[in-house]
């Protein structure tokens, strides 16, 4: 055979998948009735065996996917499966298998569609507030400094409840440690963006009496007593080191709050560690350090898809969680830890689905890691989101179609142009043109819609980074003591009540149930059970890797995939025949 033929054959094989990949199902038996009968029976048995864990939770861990709506979870689950070479729809995220779940109403007191500050206030303090406010009740409107300073308007959170009960506490986020979600743990502010003093000063004289969020973190309780603080946000702390980074919230008071934090711990005779790289984190002696602060970015921690994965770079969220747990598990009275996948939201705001979903799956790995590290008989794990986004999953793509790919149901779409499965209603992807007689959408044929920076079409144009939140309910998943208290549609503020009640802290200090007595009663609830069915409970697992139409047979008859990939294959055949 002519060597060029081989070369072109290989090139064609490589080009074809980039046109449209269709991944095969890992379950060869799924076309059989018996597959689904077995599947259903197995799940029914699991449900029938499930018992409630009613002892007191020693530890509470809250995972918060910022902007992780239900659509994002479905798409993230498919992406996770497709990364393994499977069709993806049958895949499970680790919390899909948690013992209990419910839905949460996310509205703010003054907004139908919420922001992250007031939603975090709700699920951390148990009290709903107004748009853009953190740690204050509904008597405080956005930017009303005077109202926010009244003690009766400030709300206490699970962070304080846990500390008052002698538990050690920590927060991890991939956003700034002073960003809306973590801020709601420890700060009281009428405006989430008052993260540094400069933003308060530029607000005007009425705001001057308010203390910026970064200072509240290091100066005030309960922020000051957190044992673990990991995330981004060096700029707000006056500890920026990246020369070329955008100046978003710098300190005008010239203070370096990281240095002050270190001095504060030293003055108490405590040891502290300040980390800025993955190597710092890996080399940390978590067993012998009292207080840990890691700031892995002047702004946020870099996106998972951009992250420098070397030791000099920034850590995966999973590594942060691992170190935090090593430190917090030293506590005799247990701990509270919040972990935020903070940049799912940012990827969405920029209309870039892959960025968002890679963040989601990174957080999922952190949850998986956590299940290895804790005992569910004494640890309540809650996974939820603050709000959704306006990303939708549409069309009738074939089973196993690349989740970032395109579809075309010719009979329904009047302009006969392909469109992506993931699209937005608001966002910067607005991209219609007028050709003199009609509105034209971009022709995506040949466009790499799977790229991390690809922006799908949006119906309403927004400024860069301003795709909006979505207002539908979000899901809450729970495992461990009192997980069963999530059982229907709840107000988002209910989450704090369940966590408080489970641990008998804060408003529920007198609930007085015994801690887990380590008898074997609850054994089958433990995570080892989940583990046996890690991938999904298909009994035959034969992942074969992504398959391309034209290169082999597939049981799924995908019209668009056949067409786009088909042309490439046809072209390849013509070229090969000519060469022959
Ligand atoms: C505008 O586009 C439509 C659809 O492609 C086409 O039928 C029409 O002829 C175009 N009009 C002009 C003026 O180009
Ligand atoms: C709009 O579509 C064109 C292709 O038709 C593409 O080159 C351009 O980048 C798109 N712009 C936006 C904002 O998506
Ligand atoms: C879209 O682009 C492809 C490739 O350039 C072309 O074959 C197809 O006709 C275009 N579709 C429409 C409706 O213009
Ligand atoms: Zn947001």
XYZ file of C-alpha atoms and ligand atoms in Angstrom:
623
model
C 0.000 0.000 0.000
C 1.218 3.479 -0.876
C 2.477 5.171 2.294
C 0.492 8.302 1.437
C -2.677 6.246 1.458
C -1.911 5.218 4.997
C -1.169 8.818 5.979
C -4.408 10.103 4.471
C -6.301 7.237 6.038
C -4.964 8.195 9.448
C -5.662 11.881 8.863
C -9.236 11.075 7.854
C -9.687 8.928 10.921
C -8.558 11.870 13.023
C -10.595 14.486 11.176
C -13.831 12.563 11.200
C -14.251 12.485 14.996
C -13.796 16.229 15.289
C -16.747 16.603 12.955
C -19.174 14.834 15.204
C -18.445 12.231 17.805
C -21.119 9.830 18.887
C -20.193 7.814 21.953
C -21.517 4.263 22.404
C -23.529 3.037 25.349
C -21.539 1.062 27.909
C -24.521 -1.266 28.376
C -24.755 -3.737 25.500
C -27.812 -5.347 27.091
C -29.877 -2.175 27.398
C -32.034 -3.012 24.388
C -33.290 -6.083 26.245
C -36.341 -5.906 28.480
C -34.464 -7.874 31.135
C -31.824 -5.147 31.459
C -34.363 -2.602 32.607
C -36.278 -5.080 34.749
C -33.046 -5.965 36.557
C -32.050 -2.337 36.789
C -35.350 -1.305 38.329
C -35.427 -4.208 40.744
C -31.925 -3.478 41.974
C -32.734 0.148 42.598
C -35.984 -0.799 44.329
C -34.057 -3.103 46.653
C -31.662 -0.347 47.515
C -34.579 1.970 48.303
C -36.291 -0.662 50.458
C -33.126 -1.243 52.460
C -32.552 2.407 53.155
C -32.844 3.398 56.813
C -32.644 6.785 58.429
C -29.588 7.852 60.399
C -30.998 9.715 63.368
C -27.988 10.210 65.618
C -26.316 13.571 65.990
C -23.939 14.602 63.193
C -20.448 15.234 64.488
C -19.385 16.822 61.209
C -21.231 18.759 58.522
C -19.820 19.317 55.041
C -21.663 21.523 52.579
C -20.741 21.411 48.891
C -22.104 24.338 46.952
C -21.985 24.426 43.195
C -22.373 28.108 42.395
C -24.865 28.308 39.545
C -25.174 24.519 39.369
C -28.711 24.246 38.041
C -30.296 20.943 37.140
C -29.478 21.387 33.438
C -25.806 21.855 34.337
C -25.877 18.660 36.394
C -27.433 16.657 33.561
C -24.957 18.027 31.018
C -22.041 17.598 33.452
C -23.043 13.992 34.057
C -23.057 13.338 30.297
C -19.684 15.047 29.887
C -18.271 12.910 32.686
C -19.455 9.734 30.954
C -18.220 10.862 27.558
C -14.766 11.519 28.981
C -14.701 7.790 29.704
C -15.737 7.102 26.124
C -19.336 6.256 27.012
C -22.549 7.738 25.692
C -22.841 9.544 29.031
C -26.579 9.782 29.714
C -26.461 6.627 31.886
C -23.520 7.960 33.946
C -23.942 9.030 37.581
C -22.595 11.992 39.449
C -21.587 10.883 42.910
C -24.476 12.738 44.566
C -26.996 11.133 42.216
C -26.704 8.190 44.604
C -27.044 10.087 47.862
C -29.777 8.731 50.096
C -32.033 11.785 49.982
C -32.821 14.827 47.908
C -35.257 17.687 47.554
C -35.803 20.880 45.629
C -35.189 24.416 46.876
C -37.008 27.638 46.085
C -34.247 30.142 45.465
C -35.994 33.527 45.157
C -34.640 36.521 47.105
C -37.097 38.596 49.136
C -37.043 41.293 46.448
C -36.174 39.293 43.312
C -37.849 36.454 41.487
C -34.452 35.349 40.143
C -31.788 35.508 42.857
C -28.113 36.365 43.212
C -25.474 34.350 45.089
C -25.208 36.648 48.109
C -28.780 36.479 49.343
C -29.120 32.798 48.434
C -25.971 31.991 50.443
C -27.370 33.981 53.353
C -30.477 31.782 53.168
C -28.798 28.369 53.162
C -26.107 29.385 55.695
C -28.162 31.371 58.220
C -31.646 29.952 57.680
C -33.038 33.436 56.945
C -33.850 34.831 53.498
C -32.644 38.295 52.520
C -32.576 40.805 49.689
C -30.684 40.709 46.402
C -26.916 41.414 46.753
C -26.908 41.410 50.569
C -24.857 39.056 52.762
C -25.468 38.055 56.361
C -28.400 40.398 56.921
C -32.175 39.944 56.969
C -34.844 41.425 54.702
C -34.855 44.765 56.533
C -31.630 45.565 54.722
C -31.838 46.535 51.067
C -28.856 46.396 48.759
C -26.255 49.091 49.643
C -28.124 50.272 52.783
C -25.131 50.508 55.098
C -26.998 52.045 58.053
C -29.608 49.275 58.153
C -26.926 46.579 57.877
C -25.121 47.892 60.967
C -28.152 47.388 63.226
C -27.434 44.278 65.191
C -31.024 43.072 64.998
C -30.735 42.966 61.203
C -27.622 40.808 61.221
C -28.061 37.043 61.085
C -25.755 34.394 62.508
C -24.724 31.430 60.417
C -23.834 27.788 60.702
C -20.182 28.887 60.893
C -20.803 30.574 64.246
C -23.147 27.840 65.435
C -20.439 25.247 64.775
C -17.718 27.290 66.491
C -19.943 27.933 69.514
C -20.338 24.160 69.819
C -16.546 23.716 69.858
C -16.283 22.502 66.284
C -13.448 23.527 64.011
C -14.434 25.214 60.792
C -13.217 25.956 57.309
C -14.137 27.255 53.895
C -12.861 26.356 50.453
C -13.803 28.118 47.246
C -12.465 28.400 43.723
C -13.685 32.012 43.691
C -12.341 34.789 45.951
C -12.557 33.982 49.649
C -14.400 37.295 49.970
C -16.845 36.439 47.161
C -20.583 36.340 47.794
C -20.956 32.706 48.855
C -18.080 32.471 51.363
C -18.763 36.043 52.544
C -22.229 35.002 53.663
C -20.587 32.600 56.121
C -18.749 35.252 58.127
C -19.684 38.794 57.003
C -22.577 41.200 57.343
C -22.723 43.567 54.410
C -25.512 45.275 52.481
C -23.552 44.876 49.266
C -21.565 41.802 48.246
C -19.089 43.792 46.153
C -17.772 45.740 49.148
C -14.997 43.167 49.304
C -12.208 45.750 49.755
C -12.151 49.255 51.267
C -11.829 50.993 47.895
C -15.246 49.846 46.716
C -16.813 51.248 49.890
C -15.026 54.580 49.524
C -16.159 54.991 45.928
C -19.733 54.238 47.029
C -19.969 57.537 48.903
C -20.257 58.922 52.445
C -23.262 56.807 53.459
C -21.213 53.637 53.029
C -18.077 54.692 54.929
C -19.318 53.305 58.241
C -19.419 49.788 56.771
C -16.427 47.492 57.065
C -15.218 45.743 53.925
C -15.687 41.991 53.666
C -11.950 41.160 53.613
C -11.435 42.956 56.934
C -14.440 41.177 58.430
C -12.809 37.876 57.448
C -9.576 38.525 59.361
C -10.738 40.860 62.152
C -14.180 39.671 63.198
C -15.734 36.500 64.515
C -16.561 33.981 63.213
C -14.311 34.511 60.161
C -11.230 35.097 62.266
C -11.583 31.717 63.982
C -11.837 29.634 60.832
C -9.010 27.116 60.809
C -8.984 26.649 57.041
C -9.485 29.340 54.399
C -8.616 28.261 50.851
C -9.510 30.010 47.617
C -8.604 33.048 45.549
C -8.727 36.773 46.235
C -5.278 38.036 47.165
C -6.137 41.454 45.738
C -8.951 42.127 48.225
C -6.578 41.100 51.021
C -3.891 43.554 49.929
C -1.606 40.633 49.102
C -1.680 40.696 45.300
C 1.417 39.402 43.505
C 0.341 39.111 39.865
C 1.670 42.199 38.098
C -0.513 42.020 34.990
C -3.816 41.047 36.611
C -6.917 43.218 36.266
C -7.344 45.609 39.202
C -10.823 44.844 40.440
C -10.840 45.515 44.164
C -7.574 46.817 45.569
C -6.928 48.120 49.046
C -6.555 51.876 49.487
C -5.566 51.545 53.139
C -2.269 49.905 52.171
C -2.884 47.037 54.567
C -1.768 43.489 53.896
C -4.499 41.473 55.612
C -2.663 38.187 55.113
C 0.286 39.491 57.147
C -2.101 40.824 59.764
C -3.859 37.444 59.870
C -0.500 35.715 60.431
C 0.442 38.182 63.179
C -2.924 37.694 64.863
C -2.395 33.915 65.029
C 1.190 34.312 66.267
C 0.034 36.692 69.001
C -2.327 33.949 70.196
C 0.608 31.540 70.309
C -0.838 29.566 67.375
C 0.889 28.285 64.269
C -0.278 29.372 60.859
C 0.599 28.689 57.248
C 0.029 30.898 54.229
C 0.059 29.106 50.860
C 0.000 30.378 47.279
C 0.914 27.336 45.156
C 0.120 23.653 44.796
C 3.570 22.804 46.174
C 2.849 24.919 49.252
C -0.339 22.947 49.758
C 1.317 19.589 49.216
C 4.214 20.383 51.541
C 1.996 21.673 54.309
C 2.121 19.847 57.601
C -1.618 19.891 58.216
C -1.226 17.810 61.364
C 0.857 20.480 63.093
C -0.629 23.708 61.810
C -3.408 25.493 63.680
C -4.551 27.929 60.993
C -4.250 27.526 57.228
C -4.837 30.211 54.623
C -4.217 29.483 50.949
C -4.835 32.158 48.326
C -4.246 30.715 44.870
C -4.984 33.740 42.720
C -5.052 37.520 42.931
C -8.604 37.273 41.592
C -10.139 33.787 41.538
C -8.433 30.401 41.431
C -7.821 29.768 37.711
C -10.421 27.749 35.847
C -9.827 24.014 35.802
C -9.349 24.177 31.999
C -6.645 26.888 32.306
C -4.964 25.851 35.543
C -1.174 25.394 35.698
C -1.106 21.816 36.975
C 2.581 21.911 37.963
C 3.685 22.303 41.562
C 4.247 25.998 40.956
C 0.657 26.320 39.750
C -2.660 26.182 41.549
C -4.368 23.155 43.087
C -7.369 21.139 41.984
C -10.324 21.691 44.325
C -10.018 18.031 45.310
C -6.519 18.611 46.676
C -7.712 21.572 48.697
C -10.469 19.442 50.208
C -8.059 16.656 51.040
C -5.753 18.967 52.992
C -8.655 20.722 54.709
C -10.046 17.405 55.892
C -6.654 16.334 57.219
C -6.618 19.481 59.332
C -10.268 19.499 60.420
C -10.458 15.806 61.275
C -8.077 16.555 64.155
C -10.980 18.225 65.933
C -12.413 16.178 68.812
C -15.764 17.918 68.608
C -16.126 17.582 64.870
C -16.105 20.224 62.185
C -18.055 22.257 59.674
C -16.629 22.746 56.186
C -18.123 24.527 53.206
C -16.676 23.784 49.773
C -17.725 25.979 46.893
C -17.276 25.149 43.228
C -17.391 28.877 42.626
C -16.600 29.079 38.953
C -19.357 26.951 37.468
C -21.167 30.265 37.718
C -18.405 32.187 35.953
C -18.231 29.816 33.009
C -21.982 30.201 32.654
C -21.930 34.001 32.908
C -19.506 33.996 29.986
C -21.738 31.630 28.050
C -19.030 28.969 27.876
C -20.545 25.593 28.764
C -17.331 23.580 28.757
C -15.666 25.915 31.240
C -18.648 25.639 33.549
C -19.054 21.885 33.299
C -15.357 21.145 33.841
C -15.682 23.105 37.101
C -18.750 21.078 38.019
C -17.028 17.762 37.422
C -13.966 18.964 39.380
C -16.217 19.655 42.366
C -17.779 16.252 41.895
C -14.333 14.690 42.224
C -13.904 16.594 45.469
C -17.164 15.115 46.782
C -15.991 11.655 45.757
C -12.697 12.236 47.575
C -14.595 13.353 50.666
C -16.652 10.159 50.761
C -13.361 8.256 51.022
C -12.320 10.357 53.986
C -15.366 10.550 56.239
C -17.736 8.202 58.020
C -21.299 8.853 56.891
C -22.652 7.626 60.211
C -21.231 10.747 61.836
C -20.952 13.175 58.927
C -23.783 14.927 57.143
C -22.860 15.782 53.563
C -25.080 18.212 51.684
C -24.620 19.045 48.006
C -26.625 21.867 46.507
C -26.561 25.014 44.387
C -27.431 28.602 45.118
C -29.283 29.203 41.868
C -29.521 28.039 38.285
C -28.516 29.617 34.964
C -30.349 30.104 31.691
C -28.456 27.392 29.866
C -30.822 24.915 28.264
C -30.372 21.485 26.735
C -32.418 21.367 23.554
C -33.153 19.617 20.281
C -33.295 15.861 19.860
C -29.615 14.945 19.686
C -28.882 11.256 19.293
C -27.996 9.168 22.279
C -24.284 9.659 22.966
C -24.055 12.803 20.827
C -21.182 14.962 22.102
C -22.802 17.111 24.792
C -20.975 20.102 23.298
C -21.952 19.070 19.778
C -24.719 20.045 17.401
C -27.962 18.505 16.301
C -30.368 19.088 13.442
C -33.908 17.835 13.480
C -34.647 18.939 9.922
C -38.388 18.546 10.217
C -38.643 21.054 13.067
C -36.029 23.682 12.286
C -37.154 26.032 9.540
C -33.749 27.420 8.564
C -32.243 23.931 8.269
C -29.102 24.932 10.154
C -27.565 22.780 12.883
C -27.615 24.108 16.438
C -25.839 23.196 19.658
C -27.492 21.024 22.291
C -26.477 23.550 24.966
C -27.714 27.098 24.388
C -28.556 30.185 26.415
C -31.534 32.511 26.533
C -29.435 35.503 27.672
C -25.722 35.927 26.985
C -22.985 37.236 24.773
C -23.606 34.567 22.145
C -26.397 36.681 20.595
C -25.365 36.494 16.944
C -28.092 37.079 14.397
C -27.587 38.903 11.129
C -30.030 40.365 8.616
C -29.418 39.532 4.996
C -31.990 42.002 3.636
C -34.926 39.661 3.762
C -34.543 37.525 6.828
C -32.705 36.924 10.073
C -29.807 34.500 9.697
C -28.183 32.343 12.386
C -24.497 31.435 12.144
C -23.895 28.249 10.164
C -22.052 26.012 12.646
C -20.998 23.448 10.065
C -17.284 22.863 10.580
C -17.132 25.021 13.733
C -15.511 23.405 16.798
C -18.415 23.793 19.207
C -16.612 21.641 21.783
C -13.866 24.207 22.435
C -13.591 25.586 25.977
C -14.183 29.096 24.658
C -16.990 28.346 22.236
C -20.027 30.506 22.996
C -23.358 29.065 21.824
C -26.150 31.228 20.521
C -28.173 33.336 22.967
C -31.618 34.860 22.428
C -31.049 38.141 24.296
C -27.717 40.022 24.052
C -25.886 40.818 27.284
C -22.598 42.564 28.024
C -19.565 40.260 28.360
C -19.801 37.999 31.390
C -23.420 38.931 32.029
C -25.448 35.899 31.046
C -28.071 35.793 33.803
C -29.018 33.395 36.535
C -32.081 31.207 36.169
C -34.955 31.271 38.626
C -36.185 27.684 38.723
C -35.673 25.472 41.772
C -32.300 23.892 42.449
C -31.731 20.404 43.835
C -30.317 19.528 47.252
C -28.756 16.104 47.885
C -27.817 14.745 51.294
C -26.168 11.729 52.864
C -25.542 10.902 56.507
C -27.338 11.878 59.748
C -30.729 13.520 59.156
C -30.306 13.497 55.376
C -33.929 12.341 55.201
C -35.099 15.788 56.334
C -34.688 16.807 52.708
C -37.773 15.216 51.245
C -39.862 17.676 49.228
C -39.798 21.218 47.854
C -38.293 23.467 50.525
C -37.386 27.094 50.948
C -33.645 27.428 50.388
C -33.248 28.735 53.952
C -34.335 25.301 55.223
C -30.842 23.937 54.402
C -29.288 25.789 57.354
C -32.011 24.430 59.630
C -31.341 20.833 58.605
C -27.581 21.236 59.056
C -28.073 22.919 62.445
C -30.582 20.329 63.613
C -28.480 17.399 62.384
C -25.503 18.599 64.434
C -27.590 19.964 67.356
C -25.975 23.382 67.073
C -27.096 26.992 66.829
C -30.886 27.282 67.228
C -31.044 23.500 67.750
C -28.430 23.134 70.465
C -30.993 21.490 72.745
C -32.033 18.759 70.303
C -29.723 16.522 72.307
C -29.508 13.255 70.431
C -26.583 10.887 70.969
C -23.654 10.808 68.611
C -23.224 7.736 66.480
C -22.492 4.782 68.753
C -20.559 2.966 66.040
C -22.710 -0.113 66.209
C -23.266 -1.661 62.840
C -26.906 -0.658 62.441
C -26.336 1.776 59.645
C -23.616 -0.090 57.910
C -25.427 -0.558 54.628
C -25.945 3.189 54.310
C -22.215 3.804 54.229
C -20.438 4.989 51.145
C -18.878 1.609 50.532
C -22.269 0.601 49.286
C -22.285 3.418 46.744
C -18.844 2.381 45.814
C -19.745 -1.063 44.620
C -21.803 0.540 41.904
C -19.425 3.267 41.073
C -20.061 3.708 37.394
C -23.658 2.750 37.317
C -25.263 -0.500 38.147
C -25.005 -1.936 34.693
C -23.884 -5.501 35.031
C -21.785 -5.505 31.891
C -19.309 -2.735 31.436
C -17.582 -2.681 28.139
C -16.489 0.845 27.398
C -15.200 0.950 23.886
C -14.267 4.585 23.466
C -15.906 7.162 21.249
C -17.111 5.855 17.957
C -17.454 7.783 14.749
C -20.091 7.202 12.170
C -18.706 5.766 8.994
C -15.848 4.087 10.779
C -17.900 1.365 12.311
C -21.420 0.366 13.111
C -23.458 1.855 15.863
C -26.826 0.898 17.168
C -27.831 4.534 17.329
C -28.953 5.883 14.050
C -27.997 9.538 14.161
C -29.029 11.523 11.118
C -26.905 14.685 11.675
C -23.903 12.674 12.725
C -24.224 10.487 9.652
C -24.448 13.571 7.472
C -21.593 15.692 8.766
C -19.185 12.839 9.386
C -20.464 11.119 6.268
C -19.253 13.921 4.028
C -15.781 13.691 5.495
C -15.681 9.946 5.032
C -16.936 10.305 1.459
C -14.250 12.877 0.716
C -11.634 10.582 2.207
C -12.804 7.695 0.044
C -12.639 9.820 -3.098
C -9.105 10.969 -2.290
C -7.987 7.474 -1.403
C -9.402 6.055 -4.647
C -7.678 8.730 -6.705
C -4.380 7.947 -5.021
C -4.860 4.295 -5.592
C -31.342 35.577 2.739
O -31.169 34.242 3.138
C -32.183 33.366 2.714
C -31.900 32.027 3.364
O -30.561 31.682 3.225
C -32.186 33.254 1.253
O -33.242 32.411 0.825
C -32.374 34.618 0.702
O -32.274 34.544 -0.696
C -31.345 35.559 1.262
N -31.625 36.878 0.804
C -30.691 37.657 0.316
C -31.134 39.005 -0.116
O -29.532 37.288 0.243
C -21.045 35.008 15.188
O -20.959 34.042 14.157
C -19.837 34.163 13.325
C -19.934 33.136 12.232
O -21.118 33.294 11.541
C -18.580 33.999 14.136
O -17.451 34.190 13.324
C -18.568 34.983 15.287
O -17.472 34.730 16.121
C -19.847 34.864 16.091
N -19.891 35.889 17.112
C -20.328 35.645 18.350
C -20.395 36.822 19.259
O -20.639 34.548 18.736
C -23.684 25.602 6.014
O -22.335 25.461 5.674
C -22.046 24.270 4.965
C -20.548 24.180 4.792
O -20.039 25.395 4.403
C -22.818 24.265 3.663
O -22.564 23.074 2.988
C -24.308 24.388 3.947
O -25.007 24.497 2.750
C -24.569 25.600 4.782
N -25.970 25.603 5.151
C -26.792 26.610 4.854
C -28.231 26.409 5.203
O -26.383 27.636 4.362
Zn -23.562 34.406 39.236
